[in-house]
PDB file of C-alpha atoms in Angstrom:
ATOM      1  CA  MET A   1       6.140  18.754 -14.382  1.00  0.00           C
ATOM      2  CA  GLU A   2       5.744  22.493 -14.215  1.00  0.00           C
ATOM      3  CA  GLN A   3       6.269  22.572 -17.988  1.00  0.00           C
ATOM      4  CA  LEU A   4       3.212  20.364 -18.480  1.00  0.00           C
ATOM      5  CA  ASP A   5       0.870  22.797 -16.716  1.00  0.00           C
ATOM      6  CA  LEU A   6      -0.443  20.004 -14.504  1.00  0.00           C
ATOM      7  CA  LYS A   7      -3.210  20.633 -12.039  1.00  0.00           C
ATOM      8  CA  THR A   8      -3.479  18.832  -8.722  1.00  0.00           C
ATOM      9  CA  VAL A   9      -6.284  17.297  -6.747  1.00  0.00           C
ATOM     10  CA  GLU A  10      -6.222  15.497  -3.416  1.00  0.00           C
ATOM     11  CA  VAL A  11      -7.614  11.957  -3.463  1.00  0.00           C
ATOM     12  CA  ALA A  12      -7.755   9.981  -0.221  1.00  0.00           C
ATOM     13  CA  GLY A  13      -5.076  12.222   1.279  1.00  0.00           C
ATOM     14  CA  GLU A  14      -2.720  11.802  -1.703  1.00  0.00           C
ATOM     15  CA  GLU A  15      -1.845  14.500  -4.236  1.00  0.00           C
ATOM     16  CA  ARG A  16      -2.720  13.455  -7.819  1.00  0.00           C
ATOM     17  CA  PHE A  17      -1.904  15.245 -11.066  1.00  0.00           C
ATOM     18  CA  TYR A  18      -4.020  15.743 -14.190  1.00  0.00           C
ATOM     19  CA  LEU A  19      -4.177  17.745 -17.409  1.00  0.00           C
ATOM     20  CA  GLY A  20      -7.141  19.893 -18.369  1.00  0.00           C
ATOM     21  CA  GLU A  21     -10.649  19.683 -17.016  1.00  0.00           C
ATOM     22  CA  LEU A  22     -11.969  16.900 -14.813  1.00  0.00           C
ATOM     23  CA  GLU A  23     -15.357  15.844 -16.057  1.00  0.00           C
ATOM     24  CA  GLU A  24     -17.793  14.253 -13.662  1.00  0.00           C
ATOM     25  CA  ALA A  25     -18.642  10.710 -14.658  1.00  0.00           C
ATOM     26  CA  GLU A  26     -20.805   7.986 -13.231  1.00  0.00           C
ATOM     27  CA  LEU A  27     -19.148   4.664 -12.534  1.00  0.00           C
ATOM     28  CA  PRO A  28     -21.132   1.475 -12.900  1.00  0.00           C
ATOM     29  CA  ASP A  29     -21.696  -0.443  -9.673  1.00  0.00           C
ATOM     30  CA  CYS A  30     -19.676  -3.390 -10.967  1.00  0.00           C
ATOM     31  CA  LEU A  31     -16.839  -3.857 -13.460  1.00  0.00           C
ATOM     32  CA  PHE A  32     -14.856  -6.974 -14.278  1.00  0.00           C
ATOM     33  CA  VAL A  33     -11.374  -5.481 -14.674  1.00  0.00           C
ATOM     34  CA  ALA A  34      -8.634  -7.289 -16.611  1.00  0.00           C
ATOM     35  CA  GLY A  35      -5.325  -8.116 -14.989  1.00  0.00           C
ATOM     36  CA  PHE A  36      -2.649  -5.488 -15.645  1.00  0.00           C
ATOM     37  CA  ASP A  37      -5.347  -2.800 -16.103  1.00  0.00           C
ATOM     38  CA  GLN A  38      -4.390   0.838 -15.438  1.00  0.00           C
ATOM     39  CA  LEU A  39      -6.549   0.840 -12.303  1.00  0.00           C
ATOM     40  CA  LEU A  40      -4.063  -1.720 -10.987  1.00  0.00           C
ATOM     41  CA  LEU A  41      -0.845  -0.421 -12.546  1.00  0.00           C
ATOM     42  CA  GLY A  42      -1.456   3.318 -12.332  1.00  0.00           C
ATOM     43  CA  TYR A  43      -0.811   3.474  -8.588  1.00  0.00           C
ATOM     44  CA  GLU A  44       1.875   2.333  -6.209  1.00  0.00           C
ATOM     45  CA  LYS A  45       0.459  -0.982  -4.930  1.00  0.00           C
ATOM     46  CA  LYS A  46       0.201   0.088  -1.301  1.00  0.00           C
ATOM     47  CA  ALA A  47      -1.206   3.510  -2.280  1.00  0.00           C
ATOM     48  CA  ASN A  48      -3.979   2.236  -4.558  1.00  0.00           C
ATOM     49  CA  PRO A  49      -7.176   3.894  -3.278  1.00  0.00           C
ATOM     50  CA  PHE A  50      -9.409   1.077  -4.538  1.00  0.00           C
ATOM     51  CA  PHE A  51      -8.465  -1.666  -2.069  1.00  0.00           C
ATOM     52  CA  ASN A  52      -7.190  -2.201   1.442  1.00  0.00           C
ATOM     53  CA  PRO A  53      -3.413  -2.917   1.332  1.00  0.00           C
ATOM     54  CA  LYS A  54      -3.941  -6.038   3.457  1.00  0.00           C
ATOM     55  CA  TYR A  55      -5.349  -7.664   0.280  1.00  0.00           C
ATOM     56  CA  ILE A  56      -2.277  -6.852  -1.819  1.00  0.00           C
ATOM     57  CA  ARG A  57      -1.288 -10.535  -2.270  1.00  0.00           C
ATOM     58  CA  ASN A  58      -4.803 -11.415  -3.417  1.00  0.00           C
ATOM     59  CA  ILE A  59      -4.227  -9.149  -6.433  1.00  0.00           C
ATOM     60  CA  TYR A  60      -0.455  -8.972  -7.002  1.00  0.00           C
ATOM     61  CA  THR A  61       1.522 -12.229  -6.828  1.00  0.00           C
ATOM     62  CA  LEU A  62       5.155 -12.453  -5.780  1.00  0.00           C
ATOM     63  CA  THR A  63       6.016 -13.575  -9.336  1.00  0.00           C
ATOM     64  CA  GLY A  64       4.715 -10.356 -10.904  1.00  0.00           C
ATOM     65  CA  ILE A  65       1.279 -11.493 -12.021  1.00  0.00           C
ATOM     66  CA  VAL A  66      -1.536  -8.959 -11.614  1.00  0.00           C
ATOM     67  CA  LYS A  67      -4.837 -10.804 -11.343  1.00  0.00           C
ATOM     68  CA  PRO A  68      -8.118  -9.643 -12.875  1.00  0.00           C
ATOM     69  CA  VAL A  69     -10.324  -8.028 -10.235  1.00  0.00           C
ATOM     70  CA  VAL A  70     -13.947  -7.159  -9.627  1.00  0.00           C
ATOM     71  CA  PHE A  71     -14.496  -3.445  -9.044  1.00  0.00           C
ATOM     72  CA  TYR A  72     -17.686  -3.227  -6.987  1.00  0.00           C
ATOM     73  CA  LYS A  73     -19.154  -0.046  -5.508  1.00  0.00           C
ATOM     74  CA  GLY A  74     -15.874   1.835  -5.761  1.00  0.00           C
ATOM     75  CA  ARG A  75     -13.471  -0.816  -4.492  1.00  0.00           C
ATOM     76  CA  PHE A  76     -11.839  -4.089  -5.517  1.00  0.00           C
ATOM     77  CA  VAL A  77     -13.605  -6.908  -3.698  1.00  0.00           C
ATOM     78  CA  ALA A  78     -12.616 -10.068  -5.568  1.00  0.00           C
ATOM     79  CA  THR A  79     -10.417 -11.617  -8.194  1.00  0.00           C
ATOM     80  CA  TRP A  80     -11.898 -13.514 -11.122  1.00  0.00           C
ATOM     81  CA  LYS A  81     -10.865 -15.916 -13.851  1.00  0.00           C
ATOM     82  CA  ARG A  82     -12.456 -17.680 -16.795  1.00  0.00           C
ATOM     83  CA  ASP A  83     -12.753 -21.440 -16.753  1.00  0.00           C
ATOM     84  CA  LYS A  84     -14.414 -23.186 -19.707  1.00  0.00           C
ATOM     85  CA  GLY A  85     -17.022 -20.504 -20.342  1.00  0.00           C
ATOM     86  CA  THR A  86     -17.711 -19.737 -16.702  1.00  0.00           C
ATOM     87  CA  ILE A  87     -16.399 -17.046 -14.400  1.00  0.00           C
ATOM     88  CA  LEU A  88     -14.909 -18.063 -11.059  1.00  0.00           C
ATOM     89  CA  LEU A  89     -14.855 -15.437  -8.308  1.00  0.00           C
ATOM     90  CA  ASP A  90     -12.584 -15.357  -5.273  1.00  0.00           C
ATOM     91  CA  ILE A  91     -14.083 -12.754  -2.938  1.00  0.00           C
ATOM     92  CA  PHE A  92     -11.476 -11.408  -0.514  1.00  0.00           C
ATOM     93  CA  GLU A  93     -13.154  -8.232   0.794  1.00  0.00           C
ATOM     94  CA  ASP A  94     -15.745  -8.470   3.568  1.00  0.00           C
ATOM     95  CA  ILE A  95     -19.097  -7.788   1.921  1.00  0.00           C
ATOM     96  CA  THR A  96     -22.629  -8.128   3.230  1.00  0.00           C
ATOM     97  CA  GLN A  97     -24.975 -10.913   2.150  1.00  0.00           C
ATOM     98  CA  GLN A  98     -26.970  -8.358   0.157  1.00  0.00           C
ATOM     99  CA  GLU A  99     -23.812  -7.178  -1.609  1.00  0.00           C
ATOM    100  CA  GLU A 100     -22.827 -10.778  -2.310  1.00  0.00           C
ATOM    101  CA  LYS A 101     -26.254 -11.346  -3.847  1.00  0.00           C
ATOM    102  CA  GLU A 102     -25.890  -8.235  -6.033  1.00  0.00           C
ATOM    103  CA  LEU A 103     -22.376  -9.281  -7.031  1.00  0.00           C
ATOM    104  CA  ASP A 104     -23.689 -12.714  -8.002  1.00  0.00           C
ATOM    105  CA  HIS A 105     -26.274 -11.005 -10.229  1.00  0.00           C
ATOM    106  CA  TYR A 106     -23.510  -9.047 -12.034  1.00  0.00           C
ATOM    107  CA  HIS A 107     -21.428 -12.224 -12.191  1.00  0.00           C
ATOM    108  CA  GLN A 108     -24.247 -14.091 -13.950  1.00  0.00           C
ATOM    109  CA  MET A 109     -24.855 -11.190 -16.348  1.00  0.00           C
ATOM    110  CA  TYR A 110     -21.171 -11.050 -17.313  1.00  0.00           C
ATOM    111  CA  GLU A 111     -20.976 -14.811 -17.706  1.00  0.00           C
ATOM    112  CA  LYS A 112     -23.793 -14.695 -20.281  1.00  0.00           C
ATOM    113  CA  THR A 113     -21.701 -12.410 -22.491  1.00  0.00           C
ATOM    114  CA  LEU A 114     -18.924 -15.004 -22.850  1.00  0.00           C
TER     115      LEU A 114
END
């Protein structure tokens, strides 16, 4: 890795590597992330900084399936799937009623794009 001239940064107590400059970017409050996305595959499952490891089986099945997830306010809070033009959510993270209301708003907005 020394040949690649990688730089390091510490993220949640873990050393991460990158090339070049890190540009600041704003993340949207909510993203519907596809299964097998790099946010899910780019980290060791138990070291993924976007969810509590106790929810590992909500996202990764024992048969190797990686479920689509909802990225909300910097963390994975639910899985989702399409069913006949609608989106079904399975919320696994503890969220407040206000957050659930906001998530439902994003859910409805995304559903309209199908």
